[in-house]
Every structure is written in structure tokens, then in C-alpha cells.
Tab-separated table of C-alpha atoms in Angstrom:
chain	number	residue	atom	x	y	z
A	24	MET	CA	0.000	0.000	0.000
A	25	VAL	CA	1.110	3.517	-0.780
A	26	ALA	CA	1.310	5.715	2.313
A	27	GLU	CA	-1.719	7.942	2.809
A	28	PRO	CA	-0.915	11.419	1.559
A	29	GLN	CA	-0.791	14.334	3.954
A	30	THR	CA	-4.037	16.184	4.564
A	31	ILE	CA	-3.919	19.892	3.747
A	32	ILE	CA	-7.619	20.729	3.903
A	33	GLU	CA	-9.834	19.246	6.567
A	34	ALA	CA	-13.548	19.975	6.726
A	35	ARG	CA	-15.279	18.806	9.893
A	36	ASN	CA	-19.057	18.542	10.086
A	37	VAL	CA	-19.646	21.501	7.816
A	38	ASP	CA	-23.211	22.770	7.453
A	39	PHE	CA	-23.929	25.767	5.289
A	40	TYR	CA	-27.109	27.732	4.763
A	41	TYR	CA	-28.201	30.369	2.291
A	42	GLY	CA	-31.024	31.811	4.395
A	43	ASP	CA	-33.402	28.875	4.890
A	44	PHE	CA	-31.739	26.755	2.237
A	45	HIS	CA	-29.543	24.047	3.722
A	46	ALA	CA	-26.840	23.920	1.043
A	47	LEU	CA	-24.301	21.652	2.756
A	48	LYS	CA	-25.217	18.967	5.247
A	49	ASN	CA	-22.644	17.710	7.709
A	50	VAL	CA	-19.804	17.476	5.208
A	51	SER	CA	-16.528	16.055	6.496
A	52	ILE	CA	-13.639	15.490	4.132
A	53	ASN	CA	-9.844	15.362	4.163
A	54	ILE	CA	-8.192	16.696	1.034
A	55	ALA	CA	-4.649	15.588	0.339
A	56	ALA	CA	-1.736	17.904	-0.381
A	57	GLN	CA	-0.209	17.839	-3.863
A	58	GLU	CA	-3.153	15.983	-5.312
A	59	VAL	CA	-5.955	16.913	-7.665
A	60	THR	CA	-9.341	16.474	-6.011
A	61	ALA	CA	-12.422	16.683	-8.217
A	62	MET	CA	-15.886	17.586	-6.964
A	63	ILE	CA	-18.753	16.273	-9.038
A	64	GLY	CA	-22.510	16.186	-8.693
A	65	PRO	CA	-25.639	17.647	-10.280
A	66	SER	CA	-26.363	21.378	-10.285
A	67	GLY	CA	-27.290	22.601	-6.830
A	68	CYS	CA	-25.621	19.679	-5.049
A	69	GLY	CA	-23.347	21.968	-3.028
A	70	LYS	CA	-20.017	21.312	-4.735
A	71	SER	CA	-19.375	24.942	-5.753
A	72	THR	CA	-20.624	26.168	-2.393
A	73	PHE	CA	-18.122	23.901	-0.712
A	74	LEU	CA	-15.315	25.083	-2.997
A	75	LYS	CA	-16.059	28.726	-2.212
A	76	LEU	CA	-15.935	28.041	1.518
A	77	LEU	CA	-12.306	27.003	1.137
A	78	ASN	CA	-11.156	30.578	0.562
A	79	ARG	CA	-14.037	32.373	2.248
A	80	MET	CA	-15.676	33.510	-0.951
A	81	ASN	CA	-19.075	33.266	0.748
A	82	ASP	CA	-18.230	35.790	3.488
A	83	PHE	CA	-20.363	38.496	1.909
A	84	THR	CA	-23.186	36.339	0.615
A	85	PRO	CA	-26.358	37.700	2.264
A	86	GLY	CA	-28.002	35.282	4.671
A	87	ALA	CA	-25.105	32.830	4.505
A	88	ARG	CA	-24.340	30.880	7.659
A	89	LEU	CA	-21.701	28.293	8.382
A	90	ALA	CA	-21.473	25.662	11.101
A	91	GLY	CA	-18.604	23.236	11.568
A	92	GLU	CA	-14.948	23.856	10.931
A	93	ILE	CA	-12.519	24.018	8.034
A	94	PHE	CA	-8.794	23.738	8.614
A	95	ILE	CA	-6.034	24.499	6.144
A	96	SER	CA	-2.622	23.216	7.135
A	97	GLY	CA	-4.032	22.638	10.603
A	98	ALA	CA	-5.349	26.191	11.204
A	99	SER	CA	-9.050	27.012	11.246
A	100	ILE	CA	-9.851	29.395	8.397
A	101	TYR	CA	-13.029	30.568	10.090
A	102	GLY	CA	-11.451	30.949	13.546
A	103	PRO	CA	-11.202	34.340	15.291
A	104	ASP	CA	-7.551	34.772	14.247
A	105	ALA	CA	-8.074	33.910	10.610
A	106	ASP	CA	-7.355	36.700	8.107
A	107	PRO	CA	-9.475	36.338	4.952
A	108	VAL	CA	-6.981	38.319	2.841
A	109	ASP	CA	-4.138	36.056	3.864
A	110	ILE	CA	-6.321	32.980	3.261
A	111	ARG	CA	-7.130	34.150	-0.269
A	112	ARG	CA	-3.438	34.656	-0.948
A	113	ARG	CA	-2.736	31.111	0.208
A	114	VAL	CA	-5.769	29.664	-1.530
A	115	GLY	CA	-5.998	30.920	-5.116
A	116	MET	CA	-8.990	30.593	-7.362
A	117	VAL	CA	-9.676	30.274	-11.071
A	118	PHE	CA	-13.230	30.729	-12.293
A	119	GLN	CA	-15.477	29.301	-14.967
A	120	ARG	CA	-14.929	32.046	-17.526
A	121	PRO	CA	-11.458	33.391	-18.081
A	122	ASN	CA	-11.505	36.828	-16.411
A	123	PRO	CA	-8.199	38.510	-17.138
A	124	PHE	CA	-7.998	42.194	-16.263
A	125	ALA	CA	-8.077	44.599	-19.219
A	126	LYS	CA	-4.357	45.115	-18.844
A	127	SER	CA	-1.197	43.717	-20.356
A	128	ILE	CA	-0.312	40.089	-19.767
A	129	TYR	CA	2.576	41.322	-17.623
A	130	ASP	CA	0.396	43.555	-15.452
A	131	ASN	CA	-2.177	40.801	-14.995
A	132	ILE	CA	0.456	38.567	-13.419
A	133	CYS	CA	1.966	41.415	-11.320
A	134	TYR	CA	-1.358	42.598	-9.976
A	135	GLY	CA	-1.347	40.432	-6.847
A	136	PRO	CA	2.374	40.669	-6.077
A	137	ARG	CA	2.222	44.488	-6.343
A	138	LEU	CA	-0.693	44.534	-3.896
A	139	VAL	CA	1.396	42.677	-1.347
A	140	GLY	CA	4.254	45.144	-1.802
A	141	ILE	CA	6.572	43.655	-4.400
A	142	ARG	CA	7.651	46.636	-6.532
A	143	LYS	CA	11.185	46.118	-7.872
A	144	PRO	CA	11.051	45.550	-11.637
A	145	GLN	CA	13.735	42.842	-11.479
A	146	ASP	CA	11.764	40.931	-8.844
A	147	LEU	CA	8.576	41.296	-10.828
A	148	ASP	CA	10.252	40.113	-14.050
A	149	VAL	CA	11.441	36.947	-12.326
A	150	LEU	CA	8.037	36.392	-10.816
A	151	VAL	CA	6.150	36.871	-14.093
A	152	GLU	CA	8.358	34.381	-15.932
A	153	LYS	CA	8.072	31.847	-13.127
A	154	ALA	CA	4.270	32.121	-12.962
A	155	LEU	CA	3.840	31.955	-16.735
A	156	ARG	CA	6.159	28.963	-16.965
A	157	ALA	CA	4.232	27.237	-14.176
A	158	ALA	CA	1.009	27.878	-16.094
A	159	ALA	CA	2.593	26.426	-19.267
A	160	LEU	CA	2.106	29.710	-21.087
A	161	TRP	CA	5.585	31.289	-21.100
A	162	ASP	CA	6.699	30.011	-24.506
A	163	GLU	CA	3.527	31.266	-26.130
A	164	VAL	CA	3.575	34.805	-24.692
A	165	LYS	CA	7.163	35.640	-23.723
A	166	ASP	CA	7.531	38.026	-26.684
A	167	ILE	CA	4.176	39.727	-26.278
A	168	LEU	CA	4.039	40.422	-22.561
A	169	SER	CA	2.898	44.016	-23.108
A	170	LYS	CA	-0.024	42.895	-25.233
A	171	SER	CA	-3.464	43.056	-23.658
A	172	ALA	CA	-4.491	39.759	-22.079
A	173	MET	CA	-7.923	40.327	-23.626
A	174	GLU	CA	-6.455	39.645	-27.074
A	175	LEU	CA	-5.375	36.112	-26.221
A	176	SER	CA	-7.343	32.966	-27.052
A	177	GLY	CA	-9.731	31.528	-24.455
A	178	GLY	CA	-7.307	28.815	-23.396
A	179	GLN	CA	-4.473	31.328	-23.118
A	180	GLN	CA	-6.663	33.736	-21.140
A	181	GLN	CA	-7.553	30.976	-18.716
A	182	ARG	CA	-3.879	30.141	-18.277
A	183	VAL	CA	-3.180	33.854	-17.651
A	184	CYS	CA	-5.722	33.564	-14.831
A	185	VAL	CA	-3.924	30.460	-13.569
A	186	ALA	CA	-0.577	32.302	-13.752
A	187	ARG	CA	-2.099	35.321	-11.982
A	188	ALA	CA	-3.217	33.024	-9.154
A	189	LEU	CA	0.151	31.224	-9.088
A	190	ALA	CA	2.097	34.505	-8.884
A	191	LEU	CA	1.115	34.673	-5.212
A	192	GLU	CA	2.512	31.162	-4.710
A	193	PRO	CA	-0.675	29.751	-3.217
A	194	GLU	CA	-0.632	26.502	-1.265
A	195	ILE	CA	-3.891	25.502	-2.877
A	196	LEU	CA	-5.602	26.348	-6.145
A	197	LEU	CA	-9.378	26.157	-6.410
A	198	MET	CA	-10.842	25.806	-9.881
A	199	ASP	CA	-14.555	26.255	-10.519
A	200	GLU	CA	-15.332	24.599	-13.856
A	201	PRO	CA	-12.197	26.089	-15.384
A	202	THR	CA	-12.712	24.649	-18.857
A	203	SER	CA	-16.462	24.844	-19.333
A	204	ALA	CA	-16.124	27.979	-21.489
A	205	LEU	CA	-13.189	26.630	-23.500
A	206	ASP	CA	-12.972	24.701	-26.759
A	207	PRO	CA	-11.552	21.131	-26.734
A	208	ILE	CA	-7.986	22.170	-27.634
A	209	ALA	CA	-7.862	24.861	-24.942
A	210	THR	CA	-9.466	22.416	-22.513
A	211	ALA	CA	-6.768	19.860	-23.259
A	212	LYS	CA	-4.054	22.442	-22.528
A	213	VAL	CA	-5.575	23.432	-19.210
A	214	GLU	CA	-6.110	19.771	-18.276
A	215	GLU	CA	-2.521	18.976	-19.186
A	216	TRP	CA	-1.412	21.797	-16.942
A	217	ILE	CA	-3.544	20.532	-14.054
A	218	LYS	CA	-2.137	17.019	-14.354
A	219	ASN	CA	1.457	18.246	-14.215
A	220	ALA	CA	1.011	21.075	-11.735
A	221	ASN	CA	2.395	19.449	-8.562
A	222	LEU	CA	0.070	21.625	-6.561
A	223	THR	CA	-2.919	20.956	-4.368
A	224	ILE	CA	-5.842	21.542	-6.707
A	225	VAL	CA	-9.515	21.278	-5.908
A	226	ILE	CA	-11.617	21.390	-9.043
A	227	VAL	CA	-15.368	21.520	-9.501
A	228	THR	CA	-16.434	20.086	-12.834
A	229	HIS	CA	-19.624	19.088	-14.587
A	230	ASN	CA	-17.587	17.033	-16.994
A	231	MET	CA	-17.261	13.592	-15.454
A	232	GLN	CA	-14.773	12.393	-18.033
A	233	GLN	CA	-12.630	15.362	-17.097
A	234	ALA	CA	-12.768	14.394	-13.436
A	235	ALA	CA	-11.815	10.850	-14.422
A	236	ARG	CA	-8.924	12.063	-16.586
A	237	ILE	CA	-7.259	14.569	-14.322
A	238	SER	CA	-8.015	13.922	-10.675
A	239	ASP	CA	-6.467	11.637	-8.089
A	240	ARG	CA	-9.573	11.586	-5.927
A	241	THR	CA	-13.183	12.394	-6.617
A	242	ALA	CA	-15.934	13.552	-4.286
A	243	PHE	CA	-19.562	13.063	-5.294
A	244	PHE	CA	-22.047	15.519	-3.773
A	245	PHE	CA	-25.795	15.134	-3.888
A	246	MET	CA	-28.367	17.454	-2.319
A	247	GLY	CA	-25.830	19.014	-0.007
A	248	GLU	CA	-24.357	15.752	1.183
A	249	LEU	CA	-20.992	14.230	0.437
A	250	VAL	CA	-22.169	10.839	-0.779
A	251	GLU	CA	-18.864	9.254	-1.717
A	252	PHE	CA	-15.216	10.237	-1.752
A	253	GLY	CA	-12.380	8.027	-2.920
A	254	PRO	CA	-9.642	7.343	-5.458
A	255	THR	CA	-10.900	8.474	-8.864
A	256	MET	CA	-10.206	5.206	-10.649
A	257	GLU	CA	-12.200	3.268	-8.069
A	258	LEU	CA	-15.084	5.714	-8.019
A	259	PHE	CA	-15.440	5.492	-11.788
A	260	THR	CA	-15.016	1.730	-12.113
A	261	ARG	CA	-16.670	0.422	-8.959
A	262	PRO	CA	-18.470	3.077	-6.964
A	263	GLN	CA	-19.607	1.939	-3.534
A	264	GLU	CA	-22.852	3.910	-3.362
A	265	THR	CA	-25.888	3.372	-5.572
A	266	GLN	CA	-26.431	7.142	-5.841
A	267	THR	CA	-22.923	7.562	-7.218
A	268	GLU	CA	-23.428	4.684	-9.649
A	269	ASN	CA	-26.695	6.155	-10.879
A	270	TYR	CA	-25.234	9.634	-11.327
A	271	ILE	CA	-22.032	8.717	-13.144
A	272	THR	CA	-23.783	6.248	-15.438
A	273	GLY	CA	-26.422	8.867	-16.254
A	274	ARG	CA	-29.329	6.936	-14.700
A	275	PHE	CA	-30.317	9.699	-12.430
A	276	GLY	CA	-33.557	10.409	-10.618
B	5	MET	CA	-32.294	11.344	-23.122
B	6	ILE	CA	-29.133	9.745	-24.507
B	7	VAL	CA	-29.025	7.205	-21.695
B	8	GLY	CA	-32.299	5.684	-22.851
B	9	LYS	CA	-30.767	4.729	-26.185
B	10	PHE	CA	-27.539	3.634	-24.544
B	11	GLU	CA	-29.457	1.341	-22.214
B	12	ILE	CA	-31.306	-0.177	-25.146
B	13	GLU	CA	-27.969	-0.806	-26.871
B	14	LEU	CA	-26.512	-2.386	-23.723
B	15	ASP	CA	-29.553	-4.596	-23.477
B	16	LYS	CA	-29.148	-5.720	-27.086
B	17	LEU	CA	-25.504	-6.537	-26.448
B	18	SER	CA	-26.398	-8.456	-23.317
B	19	LYS	CA	-28.888	-10.538	-25.320
B	20	GLN	CA	-26.261	-11.265	-27.963
B	21	VAL	CA	-23.764	-12.422	-25.354
B	22	LYS	CA	-26.471	-14.677	-23.939
B	23	GLU	CA	-27.281	-15.964	-27.432
B	24	MET	CA	-23.609	-16.745	-28.004
B	25	GLY	CA	-23.536	-18.626	-24.703
B	26	VAL	CA	-26.573	-20.670	-25.741
B	27	SER	CA	-24.999	-21.485	-29.130
B	28	VAL	CA	-21.726	-22.520	-27.550
B	29	LEU	CA	-23.438	-24.711	-24.968
B	30	LYS	CA	-25.421	-26.428	-27.731
B	31	MET	CA	-22.191	-27.022	-29.671
B	32	LEU	CA	-20.421	-28.523	-26.701
B	33	LYS	CA	-23.369	-30.760	-25.816
B	34	GLY	CA	-23.374	-31.932	-29.433
B	35	ALA	CA	-19.614	-32.496	-29.329
B	36	GLY	CA	-20.036	-34.570	-26.153
B	37	GLU	CA	-22.722	-36.694	-27.799
B	38	ALA	CA	-20.665	-37.124	-30.980
B	39	LEU	CA	-17.707	-38.239	-28.928
B	40	LEU	CA	-19.419	-40.654	-26.574
B	41	ALA	CA	-21.604	-42.250	-29.289
B	42	LEU	CA	-18.949	-41.874	-32.031
B	43	ASP	CA	-21.633	-40.236	-34.138
B	44	ASP	CA	-20.147	-38.875	-37.379
B	45	ALA	CA	-23.261	-36.933	-38.459
B	46	LYS	CA	-23.489	-35.190	-35.098
B	47	ALA	CA	-19.802	-34.291	-35.260
B	48	THR	CA	-20.254	-32.732	-38.708
B	49	GLU	CA	-23.218	-30.730	-37.452
B	50	VAL	CA	-21.137	-29.390	-34.546
B	51	ILE	CA	-18.249	-28.382	-36.794
B	52	LYS	CA	-20.609	-26.535	-39.125
B	53	SER	CA	-22.189	-24.573	-36.278
B	54	ASP	CA	-18.842	-23.043	-35.348
B	55	LYS	CA	-19.356	-20.342	-37.972
B	56	THR	CA	-22.395	-18.948	-36.134
B	57	VAL	CA	-20.323	-18.600	-32.998
B	58	ASN	CA	-17.441	-16.949	-34.863
B	59	ASP	CA	-19.829	-14.461	-36.456
B	60	LEU	CA	-21.367	-13.619	-33.079
B	61	GLU	CA	-17.912	-12.896	-31.692
B	62	ASN	CA	-17.397	-10.218	-34.340
B	63	VAL	CA	-20.835	-8.725	-33.805
B	64	ILE	CA	-20.342	-8.489	-30.033
B	65	VAL	CA	-16.808	-7.114	-30.184
B	66	ASN	CA	-17.785	-4.474	-32.758
B	67	ARG	CA	-20.842	-3.396	-30.820
B	68	ALA	CA	-18.943	-3.205	-27.514
B	69	ILE	CA	-16.165	-1.117	-29.067
B	70	THR	CA	-18.698	1.230	-30.664
B	71	LEU	CA	-20.520	1.686	-27.359
B	72	ILE	CA	-17.275	2.383	-25.505
B	73	ALA	CA	-16.193	4.901	-28.144
B	74	THR	CA	-19.497	6.737	-28.287
B	75	ASN	CA	-20.631	6.711	-24.664
B	76	GLN	CA	-17.496	6.810	-22.496
B	77	PRO	CA	-19.110	4.367	-20.072
B	78	VAL	CA	-18.180	4.180	-16.410
B	79	ALA	CA	-18.924	1.961	-13.420
B	80	LYS	CA	-21.174	-1.053	-14.110
B	81	ASP	CA	-21.641	-0.082	-17.774
B	82	LEU	CA	-17.889	0.008	-18.297
B	83	ARG	CA	-17.471	-3.290	-16.477
B	84	PHE	CA	-20.180	-4.921	-18.577
B	85	LEU	CA	-18.638	-3.694	-21.844
B	86	ALA	CA	-15.101	-4.698	-20.840
B	87	SER	CA	-16.482	-8.106	-19.856
B	88	SER	CA	-18.405	-8.456	-23.117
B	89	LEU	CA	-15.158	-8.102	-25.049
B	90	ARG	CA	-13.529	-10.822	-22.988
B	91	LEU	CA	-16.632	-13.035	-22.939
B	92	ALA	CA	-16.922	-12.981	-26.732
B	93	ILE	CA	-13.318	-14.141	-27.019
B	94	GLU	CA	-13.719	-16.843	-24.358
B	95	LEU	CA	-16.934	-18.148	-25.885
B	96	GLU	CA	-15.390	-18.275	-29.346
B	97	ARG	CA	-12.521	-20.360	-27.969
B	98	ILE	CA	-14.984	-22.664	-26.256
B	99	GLY	CA	-16.704	-23.034	-29.636
B	100	ASP	CA	-13.349	-23.956	-31.169
B	101	LEU	CA	-12.903	-26.628	-28.508
B	102	GLY	CA	-16.347	-27.979	-29.436
B	103	SER	CA	-15.225	-28.268	-33.056
B	104	ASN	CA	-11.958	-29.866	-31.997
B	105	LEU	CA	-13.731	-32.447	-29.851
B	106	ALA	CA	-16.053	-33.253	-32.774
B	107	ARG	CA	-12.977	-33.717	-35.017
B	108	ARG	CA	-11.425	-36.084	-32.470
B	109	ALA	CA	-14.646	-38.116	-32.599
B	110	GLN	CA	-14.338	-38.253	-36.393
B	111	ASP	CA	-10.671	-39.258	-36.094
B	112	ILE	CA	-11.545	-42.188	-33.847
B	113	ILE	CA	-14.389	-43.193	-36.185
B	114	LEU	CA	-11.833	-43.198	-39.028
B	115	LEU	CA	-9.359	-45.291	-37.007
B	116	GLU	CA	-12.041	-47.883	-36.414
B	117	LYS	CA	-13.115	-47.809	-40.050
B	118	ASP	CA	-9.486	-48.335	-41.141
B	119	GLY	CA	-9.202	-51.285	-38.804
B	120	GLU	CA	-6.602	-49.616	-36.603
B	121	PRO	CA	-6.362	-51.123	-33.130
B	122	THR	CA	-8.378	-49.096	-30.612
B	123	GLU	CA	-9.875	-49.540	-27.168
B	124	PRO	CA	-13.125	-48.348	-25.641
B	125	LEU	CA	-12.810	-44.746	-24.387
B	126	PRO	CA	-11.570	-44.639	-20.766
B	127	ALA	CA	-14.457	-44.550	-18.285
B	128	ASP	CA	-13.299	-41.153	-16.995
B	129	ILE	CA	-13.960	-39.508	-20.392
B	130	PRO	CA	-17.782	-39.559	-20.038
B	131	LEU	CA	-17.326	-38.293	-16.486
B	132	MET	CA	-15.074	-35.504	-17.701
B	133	VAL	CA	-17.534	-34.546	-20.463
B	134	LYS	CA	-20.337	-34.412	-17.918
B	135	LYS	CA	-18.370	-32.283	-15.465
B	136	ALA	CA	-17.050	-29.895	-18.132
B	137	LEU	CA	-20.542	-29.376	-19.564
B	138	SER	CA	-21.941	-28.812	-16.120
B	139	MET	CA	-19.211	-26.229	-15.432
B	140	LEU	CA	-20.071	-24.449	-18.663
B	141	GLU	CA	-23.778	-24.446	-17.835
B	142	MET	CA	-23.111	-23.103	-14.345
B	143	ALA	CA	-20.756	-20.416	-15.655
B	144	LEU	CA	-23.369	-19.260	-18.179
B	145	TYR	CA	-26.050	-19.287	-15.481
B	146	SER	CA	-23.832	-17.226	-13.180
B	147	LEU	CA	-23.263	-14.693	-15.978
B	148	GLU	CA	-26.916	-14.371	-16.825
B	149	HIS	CA	-28.002	-13.928	-13.231
B	150	GLY	CA	-24.949	-12.137	-11.846
B	151	ASP	CA	-24.751	-15.015	-9.383
B	152	THR	CA	-21.302	-14.974	-7.798
B	153	ALA	CA	-22.076	-17.963	-5.543
B	154	THR	CA	-22.534	-20.180	-8.598
B	155	ALA	CA	-19.349	-18.679	-10.067
B	156	GLU	CA	-17.501	-19.780	-6.934
B	157	GLU	CA	-18.790	-23.333	-7.423
B	158	VAL	CA	-17.372	-23.325	-10.956
B	159	PHE	CA	-13.923	-22.449	-9.601
B	160	GLN	CA	-14.082	-25.421	-7.250
B	161	ILE	CA	-14.867	-27.973	-10.000
B	162	ASP	CA	-11.911	-26.855	-12.127
B	163	ASP	CA	-9.448	-28.814	-9.971
B	164	VAL	CA	-11.432	-32.021	-10.489
B	165	LEU	CA	-11.051	-31.634	-14.271
B	166	ASP	CA	-7.313	-31.050	-13.907
B	167	ASP	CA	-7.008	-34.324	-11.990
B	168	LEU	CA	-9.162	-36.271	-14.458
B	169	ASN	CA	-6.996	-35.007	-17.315
B	170	LYS	CA	-3.877	-36.334	-15.597
B	171	THR	CA	-5.489	-39.698	-14.848
B	172	ILE	CA	-6.717	-40.184	-18.420
B	173	ARG	CA	-3.366	-39.171	-19.885
B	174	ALA	CA	-1.561	-41.681	-17.649
B	175	GLU	CA	-4.032	-44.379	-18.633
B	176	ALA	CA	-3.622	-43.700	-22.372
B	177	LEU	CA	0.164	-43.594	-22.084
B	178	SER	CA	0.180	-46.923	-20.336
B	179	VAL	CA	-1.919	-48.436	-23.173
B	180	ILE	CA	0.554	-47.003	-25.714
B	181	LYS	CA	3.513	-48.385	-23.776
B	182	LYS	CA	1.963	-51.856	-23.780
B	183	ASP	CA	0.947	-51.771	-27.437
B	184	GLY	CA	2.587	-49.259	-29.772
B	185	HIS	CA	-0.030	-49.961	-32.442
B	186	LYS	CA	-2.525	-48.141	-30.278
B	187	ALA	CA	-0.472	-44.928	-30.321
B	188	ALA	CA	-2.892	-43.150	-32.691
B	189	TRP	CA	-5.836	-44.035	-30.470
B	190	GLY	CA	-3.881	-43.002	-27.353
B	191	TYR	CA	-2.986	-39.702	-28.935
B	192	GLU	CA	-6.671	-38.973	-29.629
B	193	VAL	CA	-7.634	-39.809	-26.048
B	194	ILE	CA	-4.911	-37.599	-24.604
B	195	THR	CA	-5.999	-34.751	-26.879
B	196	ILE	CA	-9.660	-35.178	-25.918
B	197	ALA	CA	-8.838	-35.016	-22.207
B	198	SER	CA	-6.692	-31.980	-22.822
B	199	HIS	CA	-9.518	-30.205	-24.744
B	200	LEU	CA	-11.932	-30.925	-21.903
B	201	GLU	CA	-9.460	-29.593	-19.375
B	202	ARG	CA	-9.111	-26.407	-21.461
B	203	LEU	CA	-12.890	-26.169	-21.659
B	204	ALA	CA	-12.985	-26.148	-17.870
B	205	ASP	CA	-10.392	-23.354	-17.823
B	206	HIS	CA	-12.488	-21.255	-20.178
B	207	ALA	CA	-15.637	-21.907	-18.099
B	208	THR	CA	-13.628	-20.679	-15.104
B	209	ASN	CA	-12.754	-17.519	-17.050
B	210	LEU	CA	-16.445	-16.954	-17.802
B	211	ALA	CA	-17.285	-17.270	-14.117
B	212	GLU	CA	-14.510	-14.800	-13.275
B	213	GLU	CA	-16.294	-12.255	-15.473
B	214	THR	CA	-19.414	-12.746	-13.337
B	215	VAL	CA	-17.416	-11.651	-10.310
B	216	TYR	CA	-15.874	-8.728	-12.201
B	217	MET	CA	-19.220	-7.471	-13.449
B	218	ALA	CA	-20.896	-7.807	-10.067
B	219	LYS	CA	-18.153	-6.543	-7.790
B	220	GLY	CA	-15.584	-4.816	-9.989
B	221	LEU	CA	-12.937	-7.216	-8.715
B	222	ASN	CA	-10.442	-8.697	-11.127
B	223	ILE	CA	-9.798	-12.211	-9.822
B	224	ARG	CA	-8.264	-13.618	-12.996
B	225	HIS	CA	-5.363	-15.973	-12.406
B	226	ASN	CA	-6.224	-16.327	-8.716
B	227	TYR	CA	-7.523	-19.848	-9.153
């Protein structure tokens, strides 16, 4: 047996409400460091809600209420000492649609580092190259760094967003359906990046084949509950729960 | 909904696998009869029916590959399709063994016709035929009903066939040693026992697919 990987995110008995709506019901899960964890389930199952809780993106949602605890690297991210700004630096996020700023590629990547006080051009140059290389985009854009990020293709824009998140050297990257607005070629590039990233990635996807292709572990959510969580290959070849079986084989409801 | 059509296709495939099983069982029963009664007409009939089984193999393999390519199946659907590919190949080989057994019957009929010295078939041959056919029937039943308990019984009988094969081979060799003129007959008997032993192995493989489809466990080569 391979040794169990180290847990970086631990959710303990998490309940979450949007007003009266009980969006997450007693969810407990340990997410491993340096692995890709996929969250699947039908619309409204709670998977995106759960993802957003991991970097406190629901803090300003009206009527939102959380019970239970979430720890990252052993520290509670909802505890009295937790600093949401610091948490969002450590836990980056990439969204469904590429959302580069209407600035140059270079300035997109520097945006976060400048906010945290990195100003020296030499330091920023190093950082931009490192982030773009990590996002597998450097070779494609190294000669056009002053070009607007808005002029890039969809797949390139999404990798600019990945690079922008990576520039802050996050411990964890959250991805909310990062390829659903991309064509198959761009999707393949982003997937390839995810597989080789050597980073803790938690990805929400509606595309089950994508979850099967790129993740180490998969969590299946249904109606706010975590129904099943396990190694991806096992979940897709011999799921333990009937609900999982019915969902992934398309025999739902 | 796409799944509706996919389920219909899976159902069709399942029926074809079952049909292939029925054809193969009929062939092997015929081969057993041809052998034990040295019935030339029956043997010819068995050999002819092999084509149906070969054709079904192609139909099943092509359909399974198409369904995998077009539906990206997972979980029990994936297991069923992966099993169908293996089942078609196993069943085709069982069909070949049926043909081979029928040919051995014809060979012995020819030996007798040519006045070559022969002996009655060893008493363990009818026993072996009976056990091998019963294994095949049980394996097919286990597949159709997803019955892993019956599959387990199939695994247990396999050892008995291995032992019978050894006994019959020893018996035939001892006849050959005593009377070299009976070498051709002895060779046929040894080959027949060996075919029946292989038949038992293939029935075991079928039963292993029952376990794979039901539980997702690959137990091949564990028995």
C-alpha cells in the first residue's frame, strides 16, 4: 500500500445555509496535499458552495451561515484569528470564464504581487516568468508580454488567470469549472497543466470524463451531502454507493 | 435522453452475449454426444455450427467497441462492456474446442473404419464430459443472473477436471507403452482429455467475469 498522503484541507461537520436553504449537510472530508481532487454532482448539489468556503468567498453572501470547521494546514480558516486576505493569498482561485484584467499580460500577473508590496522591476520580471512557466504559457507569450491579455485565445486567457493566481505562490488552487467555457484544444491544454502542476488543486467540474482524466480523488455531492469520496479510478469503475453509480452512469432520478 | 438509447444498446448486447452462450453450450453438448456415441453426423453438425459462434464474436466485439467509443461508459456499464469483449473471445474459444472435440470423434471413427487397433474410451472420459458441460452451464447461469455464488462453485470444479486429465493421460500412455499400435488411439484420447481440461479453464474464465461485473474485482489468475 502507498502511504496515505498528507491532509492539507480538513472539513469537519460543515453545514452551510443560504437563508433557509440548507446547502451543505454535515460534510466532512480530508483533502490531500499535492493531489488533484475533483468535486462532481448535479447542479445545486453543493459542490461549488463547498469550494467557495475554502477561501471564504461566501463571506459576503447575504443570509449565509456556516457551522462546523474548516482547517487548512491545521489552522481554522473561520477561527477568530483567521485573516481572509491572507487565506485568499494562500488559496488561489480560477473561475469558470477566463476573467483577465483589461491590462497587459505582464500587469495581470503582477497585480497580486504588487498589492502585497513587491515593486522592484527585477523581482517582478522573475516572478512573471516563473508564474507563466508554471502555467505552461511562457513560450507562447514571452515576446508579447505588453499585449493586452484580452487579445489572447480563451485557453491562453484561462492560463493567464492560472498564472495570476500562481504569482502569489498559493498553497492551494481552487478551480470552478475552469474549462467549461473553453474549446476542446484549450481544454486539453488546461487539463494537461492541471495534471502536471504538482500543486494541491480542488476542481469543480460538470464534466465527469474530465474528473476521471485529471483527478487523483473524486468527491460526489448530492443534495448538499458528500455521498462518496475516494480514489478516482475506483469511483469510476466500482463506486460503492448506488447514488454515485446512478449519477455517473447517467441513470439519475 | 441519450441514456435511454444507450441502455437499449446495452440490453441488445447483453442478449447477444447470452445468445452466443446458448450457441456454444449447444455445440459442446453436441460435441459430447458425438464423442461418446462416435456419431459422425453429429460431429459434422457441430463443426458446421462453429461459424455462427465466430460471427457472433465479431458482432459483439464491434458493438462493444462502438458503445465504448461513443458513450465513455463508467462503473457497471464500463465493467459490462469490458467483460463483453472478454466473454466474446472466451466463448469463441470454447466453440473452437467444441469443433476440436467433434474432429477427435471423427478421427476415432476413421481409425475404427481403417481397422486400426483401438480400445473403448476410458471410463473417466464420459465423467469428464459431464463435469465440463456442467461447469459451462453453471458459468453461463452465473453470468446471466450475476450469481457470484454459482461462479464460486465453478472455480471449485476446475481442480477435479485437472485431476481427471492427468489420470486419463496416464491411462492412455500406459496403453501405448503396452501396445505401440494403439499410439494413434492413445494420442486422440490424450488430446480429448486436454480439450476438456481447457474447456474447464475457459468456463472458469467466464465465471470470473461474473465476479468482475458484479463486484468490480479482477480475480483472474487467482484460481
